[in-house]
Amino acid sequence: MEIYPVKGTHDIYDKDAYIYQDIESRLIFVASIHNCNEIRTPIIEHTNLFVRGVGESSDIVNKEMYTFEDKGGRSITLRPELTAGIMRSIVSNKLYANADLPLKYFYRGPCFRYERPQAGRYRQFQQFGVEYVGVSSYLEDAEIIALGYHALMVLGLTNVKVYINSLGDEQSRKNYREALKEYFAKHIDKMCADCKRRYEVNPLRILDCKVEADQEIIKDAPKMSDYLSEDAKLYLNNVISLLKEIGIEVIVDNNLVRGLDYYTGVVFEYHAEKIEGLDNVGALGGGGHYAKLLKEVGGPDLEGVGLAFGIERLAYVYTHVHGSKYANIGPDFYLIGLNQEIIDKNFSLADMLRSKGFVIDTNYQVKSVGSLLKLAVKKNAKFAIIIGEEEMEKGRVNVKNLRSQTQTSVELEDLAQTLESLIIEYEEESAKLALEDVK
Ligand code: HAM
């Protein structure tokens, strides 16, 4: 019986795994220069954490959670996002007690949402995010938005737009909710079943609806900006001008409400600009300010702001932008032994070369030099090191550059040193070729 992957999941291997690793290490670098520490929390949490944290009116809690009863009869959920779990961890470990605020954490890991799989939408996907907790001003909101923007620049994704909105303070949101209820009351009969539910629990959610016919109605709905208090407007403008000062232009989008209930105040999203051949995979990342989430999960009254990127979506755009940059992942040297005795000796030679930091692969089966060279090319090795009986006797090896096909005879004694300079030359040559490619 063939067992298929679960719908909406995918395996990440070889080139893709390399790209994921590269993306994550760049994101970690950007989080680190903002002095964030890492936090790792469990994939499973008690269901009520998400019900209270992410919110009962959100689609995530309503329809998308992987929830099950464990053997002890507890209701457990695979995390649909990480922010709520991080708040729970901050409370469980009293992380706020001895630290200077704000706490600054970055995190990464899998999330689970039972959504309809489509381009850029999976049921298991990876997030990378950052949370600042114990924040006190618009400066932290601006810093988080800038951090996310810099992360995209470090990934070379310059074709990105940042959208921003404010959900205002409690009174602004209350007034706006009433205005929306009044407006949608006239239309709700014609709208989708989800919108009917949203109308009852949280009419703001209707603005998030993707159904085309509903969007026509949403287009003329009252705008949040008309209901913002003066303080909330000033706060949003302060964030926008701070970002402008450092060269980040953001676009105000009045319909940006985000799909989670914990946001208050500033919310934002990063989208890749439409370019030829690039599917619309939705937001690359998003986040916002949350004033009550920590308190909601049993902690002190501290506000937070954070963001998360979807690694699958970043990887998709990244691959599109950088093309075949990773086509050549492979060992530095493929060590070829032409008989069993040499293959046995190569075991320790490979070990010595790896200890010098070279990426080494080698053959453990006797095969012809021709087929082993073919294998080295298939593995994308930069060089093959060929050792036959004759070479062994002379204490020399042949090193073949698999790109230029040139071959050098090298004394075994000087091997590590010579390989070092060969790799440097190879990389310089690669840089030159890449430059010519761009021209
Ligand atoms: P979110 O907008 O639900 O926010 O998810 C963040 C990012 O995760 C999205 O922008 C998208 O790139 C990715 N994502 C979401 N769902 C999927 C999916 N089904 N398949 C692939 N990628 C997906 C949050 O999760 C908040 N916790 C962000 C945050 C952090 N707010 C404050 N702090």
Tab-separated table of C-alpha atoms and ligand atoms in Angstrom:
chain	number	residue	atom	x	y	z
A	1	MET	CA	0.000	0.000	0.000
A	2	GLU	CA	1.405	3.388	-0.912
A	3	ILE	CA	1.082	5.961	1.821
A	4	TYR	CA	0.673	9.492	0.491
A	5	PRO	CA	1.630	12.714	2.252
A	6	VAL	CA	-1.216	14.301	4.181
A	7	LYS	CA	-3.078	16.845	2.025
A	8	GLY	CA	-1.623	20.324	2.384
A	9	THR	CA	1.752	19.114	3.687
A	10	HIS	CA	5.011	18.984	1.784
A	11	ASP	CA	8.506	17.593	2.189
A	12	ILE	CA	11.497	19.903	2.090
A	13	TYR	CA	14.741	18.376	0.897
A	14	ASP	CA	17.934	18.947	-1.085
A	15	LYS	CA	17.970	22.347	-2.803
A	16	ASP	CA	14.766	23.487	-1.088
A	17	ALA	CA	16.095	22.546	2.350
A	18	TYR	CA	19.227	24.528	1.553
A	19	ILE	CA	17.125	27.536	0.585
A	20	TYR	CA	15.050	27.247	3.774
A	21	GLN	CA	18.251	27.079	5.816
A	22	ASP	CA	19.681	30.082	4.007
A	23	ILE	CA	16.477	32.101	4.489
A	24	GLU	CA	16.271	31.221	8.163
A	25	SER	CA	19.894	32.095	8.834
A	26	ARG	CA	19.444	35.501	7.177
A	27	LEU	CA	16.277	36.125	9.207
A	28	ILE	CA	18.076	35.107	12.398
A	29	PHE	CA	20.894	37.500	11.520
A	30	VAL	CA	18.442	40.397	11.173
A	31	ALA	CA	16.663	39.491	14.441
A	32	SER	CA	20.039	39.225	16.180
A	33	ILE	CA	21.200	42.690	15.150
A	34	HIS	CA	18.041	43.931	16.898
A	35	ASN	CA	19.234	42.089	20.024
A	36	CYS	CA	16.528	39.401	19.967
A	37	ASN	CA	17.084	36.058	21.725
A	38	GLU	CA	15.592	32.829	20.491
A	39	ILE	CA	12.549	31.207	22.097
A	40	ARG	CA	11.308	27.685	21.302
A	41	THR	CA	7.885	26.630	22.502
A	42	PRO	CA	5.933	23.362	22.106
A	43	ILE	CA	3.992	22.527	18.971
A	44	ILE	CA	1.069	21.360	21.125
A	45	GLU	CA	-0.755	23.635	23.541
A	46	HIS	CA	-4.054	23.478	25.409
A	47	THR	CA	-6.862	24.381	23.004
A	48	ASN	CA	-8.212	27.180	25.172
A	49	LEU	CA	-4.918	29.107	24.746
A	50	PHE	CA	-5.796	29.677	21.077
A	51	VAL	CA	-9.517	30.120	21.720
A	52	ARG	CA	-8.725	32.916	24.164
A	53	GLY	CA	-5.592	34.195	22.475
A	54	VAL	CA	-6.227	34.067	18.738
A	55	GLY	CA	-9.949	34.589	19.314
A	56	GLU	CA	-13.269	32.872	18.775
A	57	SER	CA	-14.299	35.113	15.911
A	58	SER	CA	-11.212	34.278	13.820
A	59	ASP	CA	-11.394	31.743	10.981
A	60	ILE	CA	-8.332	30.081	12.485
A	61	VAL	CA	-10.090	29.124	15.724
A	62	ASN	CA	-13.453	28.561	14.080
A	63	LYS	CA	-12.559	26.268	11.254
A	64	GLU	CA	-8.860	25.654	10.937
A	65	MET	CA	-7.487	24.167	14.125
A	66	TYR	CA	-6.121	20.635	14.411
A	67	THR	CA	-7.654	19.778	17.756
A	68	PHE	CA	-7.754	16.387	19.456
A	69	GLU	CA	-8.316	14.859	22.832
A	70	ASP	CA	-5.172	13.299	24.301
A	71	LYS	CA	-5.173	10.034	26.252
A	72	GLY	CA	-5.734	11.993	29.463
A	73	GLY	CA	-8.909	13.560	28.069
A	74	ARG	CA	-7.361	17.042	27.574
A	75	SER	CA	-8.219	19.104	24.534
A	76	ILE	CA	-4.950	19.740	22.718
A	77	THR	CA	-4.301	21.780	19.559
A	78	LEU	CA	-1.402	21.812	17.101
A	79	ARG	CA	-0.376	25.469	17.121
A	80	PRO	CA	-1.869	27.447	14.221
A	81	GLU	CA	0.639	30.250	14.980
A	82	LEU	CA	3.291	30.907	17.605
A	83	THR	CA	2.448	34.234	19.225
A	84	ALA	CA	-0.124	32.846	21.684
A	85	GLY	CA	2.255	30.045	22.764
A	86	ILE	CA	5.056	32.541	23.305
A	87	MET	CA	2.788	34.653	25.527
A	88	ARG	CA	1.902	31.478	27.451
A	89	SER	CA	5.608	30.703	27.828
A	90	ILE	CA	6.392	34.240	29.033
A	91	VAL	CA	3.713	33.778	31.709
A	92	SER	CA	4.614	30.159	32.620
A	93	ASN	CA	8.296	31.058	33.019
A	94	LYS	CA	7.684	34.567	34.444
A	95	LEU	CA	10.091	35.859	31.826
A	96	TYR	CA	8.859	39.397	32.404
A	97	ALA	CA	9.895	39.361	36.079
A	98	ASN	CA	13.657	39.876	35.989
A	99	ALA	CA	14.252	41.178	32.536
A	100	ASP	CA	14.597	44.654	31.157
A	101	LEU	CA	11.578	45.352	29.022
A	102	PRO	CA	10.769	44.922	26.278
A	103	LEU	CA	11.493	41.206	26.021
A	104	LYS	CA	12.664	40.578	22.466
A	105	TYR	CA	12.371	37.095	21.019
A	106	PHE	CA	12.645	35.506	17.620
A	107	TYR	CA	11.255	32.078	16.818
A	108	ARG	CA	10.665	29.648	13.996
A	109	GLY	CA	8.865	26.389	13.469
A	110	PRO	CA	5.905	24.578	11.987
A	111	CYS	CA	2.279	25.744	12.274
A	112	PHE	CA	-0.891	23.881	11.356
A	113	ARG	CA	-4.085	25.254	9.823
A	114	TYR	CA	-6.817	23.229	8.168
A	115	GLU	CA	-7.139	25.538	5.166
A	116	ARG	CA	-7.939	24.795	1.540
A	117	PRO	CA	-4.520	24.071	0.016
A	118	GLN	CA	-3.587	26.350	-2.900
A	119	ALA	CA	-0.566	28.345	-4.093
A	120	GLY	CA	1.349	29.434	-0.977
A	121	ARG	CA	-1.256	27.933	1.357
A	122	TYR	CA	-0.431	24.742	3.209
A	123	ARG	CA	-1.885	22.861	6.146
A	124	GLN	CA	1.559	22.529	7.694
A	125	PHE	CA	3.837	25.495	7.056
A	126	GLN	CA	6.813	27.160	8.690
A	127	GLN	CA	6.867	30.549	10.321
A	128	PHE	CA	9.687	32.803	11.410
A	129	GLY	CA	8.670	35.592	13.724
A	130	VAL	CA	9.657	38.174	16.291
A	131	GLU	CA	7.815	39.404	19.384
A	132	TYR	CA	8.580	42.440	21.551
A	133	VAL	CA	6.706	42.283	24.859
A	134	GLY	CA	6.492	45.094	27.407
A	135	VAL	CA	6.496	47.808	24.757
A	136	SER	CA	5.567	51.365	25.552
A	137	SER	CA	5.536	53.441	22.375
A	138	TYR	CA	5.113	53.750	18.620
A	139	LEU	CA	8.910	53.418	18.363
A	140	GLU	CA	8.750	49.681	19.022
A	141	ASP	CA	5.987	49.235	16.444
A	142	ALA	CA	8.141	51.095	13.921
A	143	GLU	CA	11.217	49.033	14.859
A	144	ILE	CA	9.363	45.746	14.295
A	145	ILE	CA	8.045	46.868	10.894
A	146	ALA	CA	11.561	48.006	9.947
A	147	LEU	CA	13.029	44.707	11.165
A	148	GLY	CA	10.680	42.797	8.862
A	149	TYR	CA	11.495	45.097	5.983
A	150	HIS	CA	15.248	44.745	6.515
A	151	ALA	CA	14.819	40.962	6.655
A	152	LEU	CA	13.245	41.057	3.198
A	153	MET	CA	16.063	43.280	1.921
A	154	VAL	CA	18.679	40.891	3.330
A	155	LEU	CA	16.901	38.161	1.351
A	156	GLY	CA	17.259	40.329	-1.750
A	157	LEU	CA	13.462	40.696	-2.040
A	158	THR	CA	13.365	44.323	-3.038
A	159	ASN	CA	10.045	44.001	-4.875
A	160	VAL	CA	8.053	44.266	-1.650
A	161	LYS	CA	5.278	46.581	-0.530
A	162	VAL	CA	4.396	47.244	3.122
A	163	TYR	CA	0.737	47.898	3.973
A	164	ILE	CA	-0.261	49.426	7.287
A	165	ASN	CA	-3.463	50.259	9.127
A	166	SER	CA	-4.603	51.069	12.614
A	167	LEU	CA	-7.426	49.241	14.346
A	168	GLY	CA	-7.469	52.114	16.817
A	169	ASP	CA	-8.069	52.092	20.539
A	170	GLU	CA	-10.999	50.308	22.171
A	171	GLN	CA	-13.458	53.170	21.752
A	172	SER	CA	-12.544	53.710	18.064
A	173	ARG	CA	-12.990	50.007	17.375
A	174	LYS	CA	-16.347	49.947	19.166
A	175	ASN	CA	-17.649	52.889	17.138
A	176	TYR	CA	-16.341	51.382	13.931
A	177	ARG	CA	-17.885	47.991	14.692
A	178	GLU	CA	-21.271	49.652	15.142
A	179	ALA	CA	-20.900	51.548	11.857
A	180	LEU	CA	-20.002	48.313	10.066
A	181	LYS	CA	-23.001	46.498	11.591
A	182	GLU	CA	-25.296	49.234	10.410
A	183	TYR	CA	-23.819	49.163	6.885
A	184	PHE	CA	-23.715	45.373	6.485
A	185	ALA	CA	-27.244	44.923	7.953
A	186	LYS	CA	-28.544	45.962	4.516
A	187	HIS	CA	-26.358	43.466	2.636
A	188	ILE	CA	-25.716	40.504	4.896
A	189	ASP	CA	-28.534	38.354	3.399
A	190	LYS	CA	-26.634	38.265	0.076
A	191	MET	CA	-23.236	37.563	1.606
A	192	CYS	CA	-21.423	34.246	2.168
A	193	ALA	CA	-22.057	31.978	5.143
A	194	ASP	CA	-18.751	32.970	6.738
A	195	CYS	CA	-19.664	36.642	6.537
A	196	LYS	CA	-23.035	35.901	8.172
A	197	ARG	CA	-21.169	34.319	11.081
A	198	ARG	CA	-18.619	37.149	11.137
A	199	TYR	CA	-21.454	39.675	11.217
A	200	GLU	CA	-22.659	38.150	14.482
A	201	VAL	CA	-19.307	37.661	16.226
A	202	ASN	CA	-17.041	40.362	14.804
A	203	PRO	CA	-18.114	42.423	11.757
A	204	LEU	CA	-14.520	43.667	11.319
A	205	ARG	CA	-13.640	40.179	10.072
A	206	ILE	CA	-15.975	40.710	7.078
A	207	LEU	CA	-13.382	43.101	5.610
A	208	ASP	CA	-11.057	40.095	5.273
A	209	CYS	CA	-13.504	38.130	3.074
A	210	LYS	CA	-12.010	36.943	-0.227
A	211	VAL	CA	-15.326	36.118	-1.980
A	212	GLU	CA	-15.554	38.347	-5.068
A	213	ALA	CA	-19.247	39.235	-4.776
A	214	ASP	CA	-18.732	40.142	-1.103
A	215	GLN	CA	-15.759	42.321	-1.951
A	216	GLU	CA	-18.022	44.461	-4.129
A	217	ILE	CA	-20.127	45.180	-1.041
A	218	ILE	CA	-17.083	45.620	1.216
A	219	LYS	CA	-15.675	48.246	-1.136
A	220	ASP	CA	-18.243	50.813	0.012
A	221	ALA	CA	-18.196	49.929	3.705
A	222	PRO	CA	-17.266	52.645	6.226
A	223	LYS	CA	-13.506	53.173	6.565
A	224	MET	CA	-11.664	52.633	9.836
A	225	SER	CA	-9.735	55.859	9.297
A	226	ASP	CA	-12.978	57.838	9.787
A	227	TYR	CA	-13.446	56.290	13.228
A	228	LEU	CA	-9.928	56.565	14.632
A	229	SER	CA	-9.465	58.686	17.749
A	230	GLU	CA	-6.986	61.600	17.479
A	231	ASP	CA	-4.496	59.639	19.627
A	232	ALA	CA	-4.703	56.589	17.380
A	233	LYS	CA	-4.237	58.738	14.259
A	234	LEU	CA	-1.219	60.457	15.774
A	235	TYR	CA	0.272	57.102	16.788
A	236	LEU	CA	-0.128	55.702	13.273
A	237	ASN	CA	1.362	58.837	11.730
A	238	ASN	CA	4.321	58.684	14.100
A	239	VAL	CA	5.042	55.102	12.994
A	240	ILE	CA	4.719	56.077	9.328
A	241	SER	CA	7.066	59.060	9.633
A	242	LEU	CA	9.702	57.123	11.604
A	243	LEU	CA	9.740	54.521	8.848
A	244	LYS	CA	9.933	57.208	6.205
A	245	GLU	CA	12.961	58.679	7.984
A	246	ILE	CA	14.839	55.426	7.394
A	247	GLY	CA	13.678	55.123	3.797
A	248	ILE	CA	10.743	52.742	4.239
A	249	GLU	CA	7.602	53.901	2.444
A	250	VAL	CA	4.430	52.235	3.718
A	251	ILE	CA	0.972	52.259	2.154
A	252	VAL	CA	-2.079	52.855	4.310
A	253	ASP	CA	-4.734	50.206	3.605
A	254	ASN	CA	-8.010	50.868	5.369
A	255	ASN	CA	-9.285	47.344	4.830
A	256	LEU	CA	-6.300	45.667	6.441
A	257	VAL	CA	-7.719	44.022	9.572
A	258	ARG	CA	-5.624	40.801	9.811
A	259	GLY	CA	-7.085	37.401	10.586
A	260	LEU	CA	-6.429	37.168	14.326
A	261	ASP	CA	-8.472	38.751	17.096
A	262	TYR	CA	-5.658	39.868	19.382
A	263	TYR	CA	-4.618	42.949	17.436
A	264	THR	CA	-5.215	46.447	18.744
A	265	GLY	CA	-3.697	49.542	17.153
A	266	VAL	CA	-1.175	49.245	14.337
A	267	VAL	CA	-1.306	46.234	11.979
A	268	PHE	CA	0.775	45.618	8.858
A	269	GLU	CA	1.559	43.165	6.086
A	270	TYR	CA	4.376	42.610	3.579
A	271	HIS	CA	3.396	41.646	0.027
A	272	ALA	CA	5.528	40.845	-3.005
A	273	GLU	CA	4.755	43.174	-5.878
A	274	LYS	CA	3.057	41.549	-8.827
A	275	ILE	CA	5.709	40.483	-11.323
A	276	GLU	CA	5.486	38.404	-14.467
A	277	GLY	CA	5.418	34.686	-13.756
A	278	LEU	CA	5.035	35.082	-10.001
A	279	ASP	CA	1.879	33.558	-8.481
A	280	ASN	CA	0.061	35.605	-5.904
A	281	VAL	CA	0.768	33.632	-2.737
A	282	GLY	CA	-0.754	36.178	-0.365
A	283	ALA	CA	1.095	38.058	2.337
A	284	LEU	CA	4.732	37.114	2.867
A	285	GLY	CA	4.357	38.175	6.462
A	286	GLY	CA	2.318	40.277	8.789
A	287	GLY	CA	1.850	41.368	12.341
A	288	GLY	CA	0.755	44.113	14.624
A	289	HIS	CA	0.357	45.513	18.086
A	290	TYR	CA	-1.504	43.570	20.749
A	291	ALA	CA	-2.330	45.359	23.981
A	292	LYS	CA	-4.200	42.661	25.884
A	293	LEU	CA	-2.888	39.280	24.760
A	294	LEU	CA	-0.425	38.675	27.606
A	295	LYS	CA	-3.090	39.598	30.166
A	296	GLU	CA	-5.629	37.421	28.348
A	297	VAL	CA	-3.440	34.360	28.920
A	298	GLY	CA	-2.925	35.131	32.613
A	299	GLY	CA	0.073	37.475	32.600
A	300	PRO	CA	0.615	41.085	33.637
A	301	ASP	CA	-0.825	44.008	31.728
A	302	LEU	CA	2.000	44.387	29.200
A	303	GLU	CA	1.556	45.310	25.570
A	304	GLY	CA	3.354	43.628	22.707
A	305	VAL	CA	4.076	43.930	19.029
A	306	GLY	CA	5.287	41.277	16.651
A	307	LEU	CA	5.374	39.841	13.180
A	308	ALA	CA	5.687	36.503	11.438
A	309	PHE	CA	6.781	35.478	7.954
A	310	GLY	CA	5.685	32.341	6.134
A	311	ILE	CA	8.890	30.585	5.063
A	312	GLU	CA	7.181	28.705	2.183
A	313	ARG	CA	6.031	31.980	0.677
A	314	LEU	CA	9.431	33.619	1.201
A	315	ALA	CA	11.129	30.598	-0.382
A	316	TYR	CA	8.801	30.773	-3.371
A	317	VAL	CA	9.539	34.440	-4.096
A	318	TYR	CA	13.214	34.031	-3.176
A	319	THR	CA	13.651	31.201	-5.687
A	320	HIS	CA	11.823	33.224	-8.310
A	321	VAL	CA	14.094	36.219	-7.746
A	322	HIS	CA	17.402	34.405	-7.336
A	323	GLY	CA	16.791	31.760	-9.990
A	324	SER	CA	19.265	28.924	-10.183
A	325	LYS	CA	21.677	30.334	-7.627
A	326	TYR	CA	21.491	27.055	-5.724
A	327	ALA	CA	21.684	24.740	-8.711
A	328	ASN	CA	25.276	23.980	-7.767
A	329	ILE	CA	24.981	22.753	-4.218
A	330	GLY	CA	27.361	19.886	-3.864
A	331	PRO	CA	30.626	18.786	-2.281
A	332	ASP	CA	33.855	20.737	-2.744
A	333	PHE	CA	35.675	17.512	-3.563
A	334	TYR	CA	34.519	14.077	-4.639
A	335	LEU	CA	37.238	11.675	-3.532
A	336	ILE	CA	37.632	8.785	-5.958
A	337	GLY	CA	39.452	5.598	-4.965
A	338	LEU	CA	40.002	3.143	-7.803
A	339	ASN	CA	40.502	-0.096	-5.828
A	340	GLN	CA	39.361	-1.462	-2.478
A	341	GLU	CA	42.682	-0.785	-0.724
A	342	ILE	CA	42.650	2.859	-1.798
A	343	ILE	CA	38.975	3.213	-0.918
A	344	ASP	CA	39.808	1.948	2.600
A	345	LYS	CA	42.675	4.449	2.891
A	346	ASN	CA	40.436	7.240	1.596
A	347	PHE	CA	38.228	6.731	4.659
A	348	SER	CA	40.821	8.454	6.835
A	349	LEU	CA	41.874	10.921	4.097
A	350	ALA	CA	38.235	12.071	3.799
A	351	ASP	CA	38.067	12.401	7.583
A	352	MET	CA	41.247	14.542	7.647
A	353	LEU	CA	39.967	16.798	4.835
A	354	ARG	CA	36.568	17.243	6.519
A	355	SER	CA	38.366	18.268	9.705
A	356	LYS	CA	39.917	21.109	7.646
A	357	GLY	CA	36.408	22.255	6.726
A	358	PHE	CA	36.157	20.887	3.179
A	359	VAL	CA	32.881	19.338	2.044
A	360	ILE	CA	33.871	15.827	1.007
A	361	ASP	CA	31.984	12.942	-0.521
A	362	THR	CA	33.611	9.703	-1.592
A	363	ASN	CA	32.956	6.312	-3.213
A	364	TYR	CA	32.763	3.095	-1.167
A	365	GLN	CA	32.328	0.787	-4.131
A	366	VAL	CA	34.906	-0.085	-6.781
A	367	LYS	CA	33.769	1.338	-10.129
A	368	SER	CA	35.450	2.593	-13.279
A	369	VAL	CA	37.003	6.059	-13.183
A	370	GLY	CA	34.590	7.130	-15.945
A	371	SER	CA	31.446	6.247	-14.025
A	372	LEU	CA	32.821	7.770	-10.797
A	373	LEU	CA	33.613	11.024	-12.590
A	374	LYS	CA	30.072	11.035	-13.974
A	375	LEU	CA	28.791	10.522	-10.435
A	376	ALA	CA	30.943	13.420	-9.175
A	377	VAL	CA	29.398	15.679	-11.841
A	378	LYS	CA	25.909	14.462	-10.947
A	379	LYS	CA	26.568	15.320	-7.310
A	380	ASN	CA	27.640	18.818	-8.402
A	381	ALA	CA	31.134	18.422	-6.955
A	382	LYS	CA	33.510	21.273	-7.747
A	383	PHE	CA	36.510	18.956	-8.067
A	384	ALA	CA	37.234	15.245	-8.221
A	385	ILE	CA	40.301	13.903	-6.421
A	386	ILE	CA	41.350	10.754	-8.266
A	387	ILE	CA	43.591	8.183	-6.622
A	388	GLY	CA	44.622	5.060	-8.552
A	389	GLU	CA	47.391	2.538	-7.908
A	390	GLU	CA	49.984	4.557	-9.797
A	391	GLU	CA	49.188	7.767	-7.919
A	392	MET	CA	49.287	5.887	-4.606
A	393	GLU	CA	52.758	4.566	-5.307
A	394	LYS	CA	54.072	8.044	-6.162
A	395	GLY	CA	52.375	9.634	-3.156
A	396	ARG	CA	50.445	11.953	-5.493
A	397	VAL	CA	46.792	12.496	-6.446
A	398	ASN	CA	45.074	14.017	-9.482
A	399	VAL	CA	42.686	16.874	-8.790
A	400	LYS	CA	40.280	17.598	-11.620
A	401	ASN	CA	38.301	20.835	-11.858
A	402	LEU	CA	34.900	19.612	-13.051
A	403	ARG	CA	33.899	22.974	-14.477
A	404	SER	CA	37.010	23.725	-16.558
A	405	GLN	CA	37.987	20.029	-16.903
A	406	THR	CA	41.618	20.954	-16.085
A	407	GLN	CA	43.635	18.465	-14.047
A	408	THR	CA	46.499	19.058	-11.573
A	409	SER	CA	48.826	16.529	-10.007
A	410	VAL	CA	49.296	17.271	-6.295
A	411	GLU	CA	51.675	15.806	-3.659
A	412	LEU	CA	49.633	13.986	-1.004
A	413	GLU	CA	51.694	15.761	1.670
A	414	ASP	CA	50.596	19.235	0.470
A	415	LEU	CA	47.060	18.168	-0.279
A	416	ALA	CA	45.074	20.238	2.254
A	417	GLN	CA	47.007	23.415	1.454
A	418	THR	CA	46.655	22.993	-2.315
A	419	LEU	CA	42.943	22.218	-2.045
A	420	GLU	CA	42.476	25.399	-0.045
A	421	SER	CA	43.951	27.545	-2.829
A	422	LEU	CA	42.060	25.612	-5.516
A	423	ILE	CA	38.769	26.361	-3.760
A	424	ILE	CA	39.626	30.053	-3.435
A	425	GLU	CA	40.445	30.253	-7.160
A	426	TYR	CA	37.224	28.376	-7.961
A	427	GLU	CA	35.096	30.800	-5.922
A	428	GLU	CA	36.772	33.818	-7.543
A	429	GLU	CA	36.033	32.332	-10.939
A	430	SER	CA	32.383	31.700	-9.895
A	431	ALA	CA	32.013	35.338	-8.811
A	432	LYS	CA	33.379	36.486	-12.187
A	433	LEU	CA	30.983	34.205	-14.064
A	434	ALA	CA	28.035	35.416	-11.973
A	435	LEU	CA	28.980	39.015	-12.748
A	436	GLU	CA	29.109	38.269	-16.474
A	437	ASP	CA	25.689	36.626	-16.140
A	438	VAL	CA	24.194	39.792	-14.670
A	439	LYS	CA	25.740	41.908	-17.479
B	1	HAM	P1	-0.576	35.367	10.051
B	1	HAM	O1	-0.802	36.499	9.137
B	1	HAM	O2	-1.718	34.488	10.346
B	1	HAM	O3	-0.017	36.001	11.394
B	1	HAM	O4	0.615	34.468	9.528
B	1	HAM	C1	1.880	35.033	9.246
B	1	HAM	C2	2.381	34.544	7.910
B	1	HAM	O5	2.379	33.108	7.890
B	1	HAM	C3	1.504	34.928	6.729
B	1	HAM	O6	1.782	36.233	6.285
B	1	HAM	C4	1.910	33.888	5.697
B	1	HAM	O7	3.114	34.267	5.065
B	1	HAM	C5	2.166	32.669	6.564
B	1	HAM	N1	1.007	31.763	6.501
B	1	HAM	C6	-0.157	31.849	7.146
B	1	HAM	N2	-0.970	30.829	6.837
B	1	HAM	C7	-0.291	30.066	5.942
B	1	HAM	C8	-0.576	28.854	5.234
B	1	HAM	N3	-1.716	28.204	5.395
B	1	HAM	N4	0.363	28.355	4.391
B	1	HAM	C9	1.545	28.993	4.222
B	1	HAM	N5	1.873	30.138	4.873
B	1	HAM	C10	0.971	30.664	5.715
B	1	HAM	C11	0.347	35.270	12.465
B	1	HAM	O8	0.435	34.065	12.490
B	1	HAM	C12	0.717	36.128	13.661
B	1	HAM	N6	1.108	35.228	14.766
B	1	HAM	C13	1.819	37.107	13.328
B	1	HAM	C14	2.195	37.953	14.499
B	1	HAM	C15	3.257	37.787	15.285
B	1	HAM	N7	1.488	38.964	14.971
B	1	HAM	C16	2.088	39.456	16.038
B	1	HAM	N8	3.155	38.710	16.259
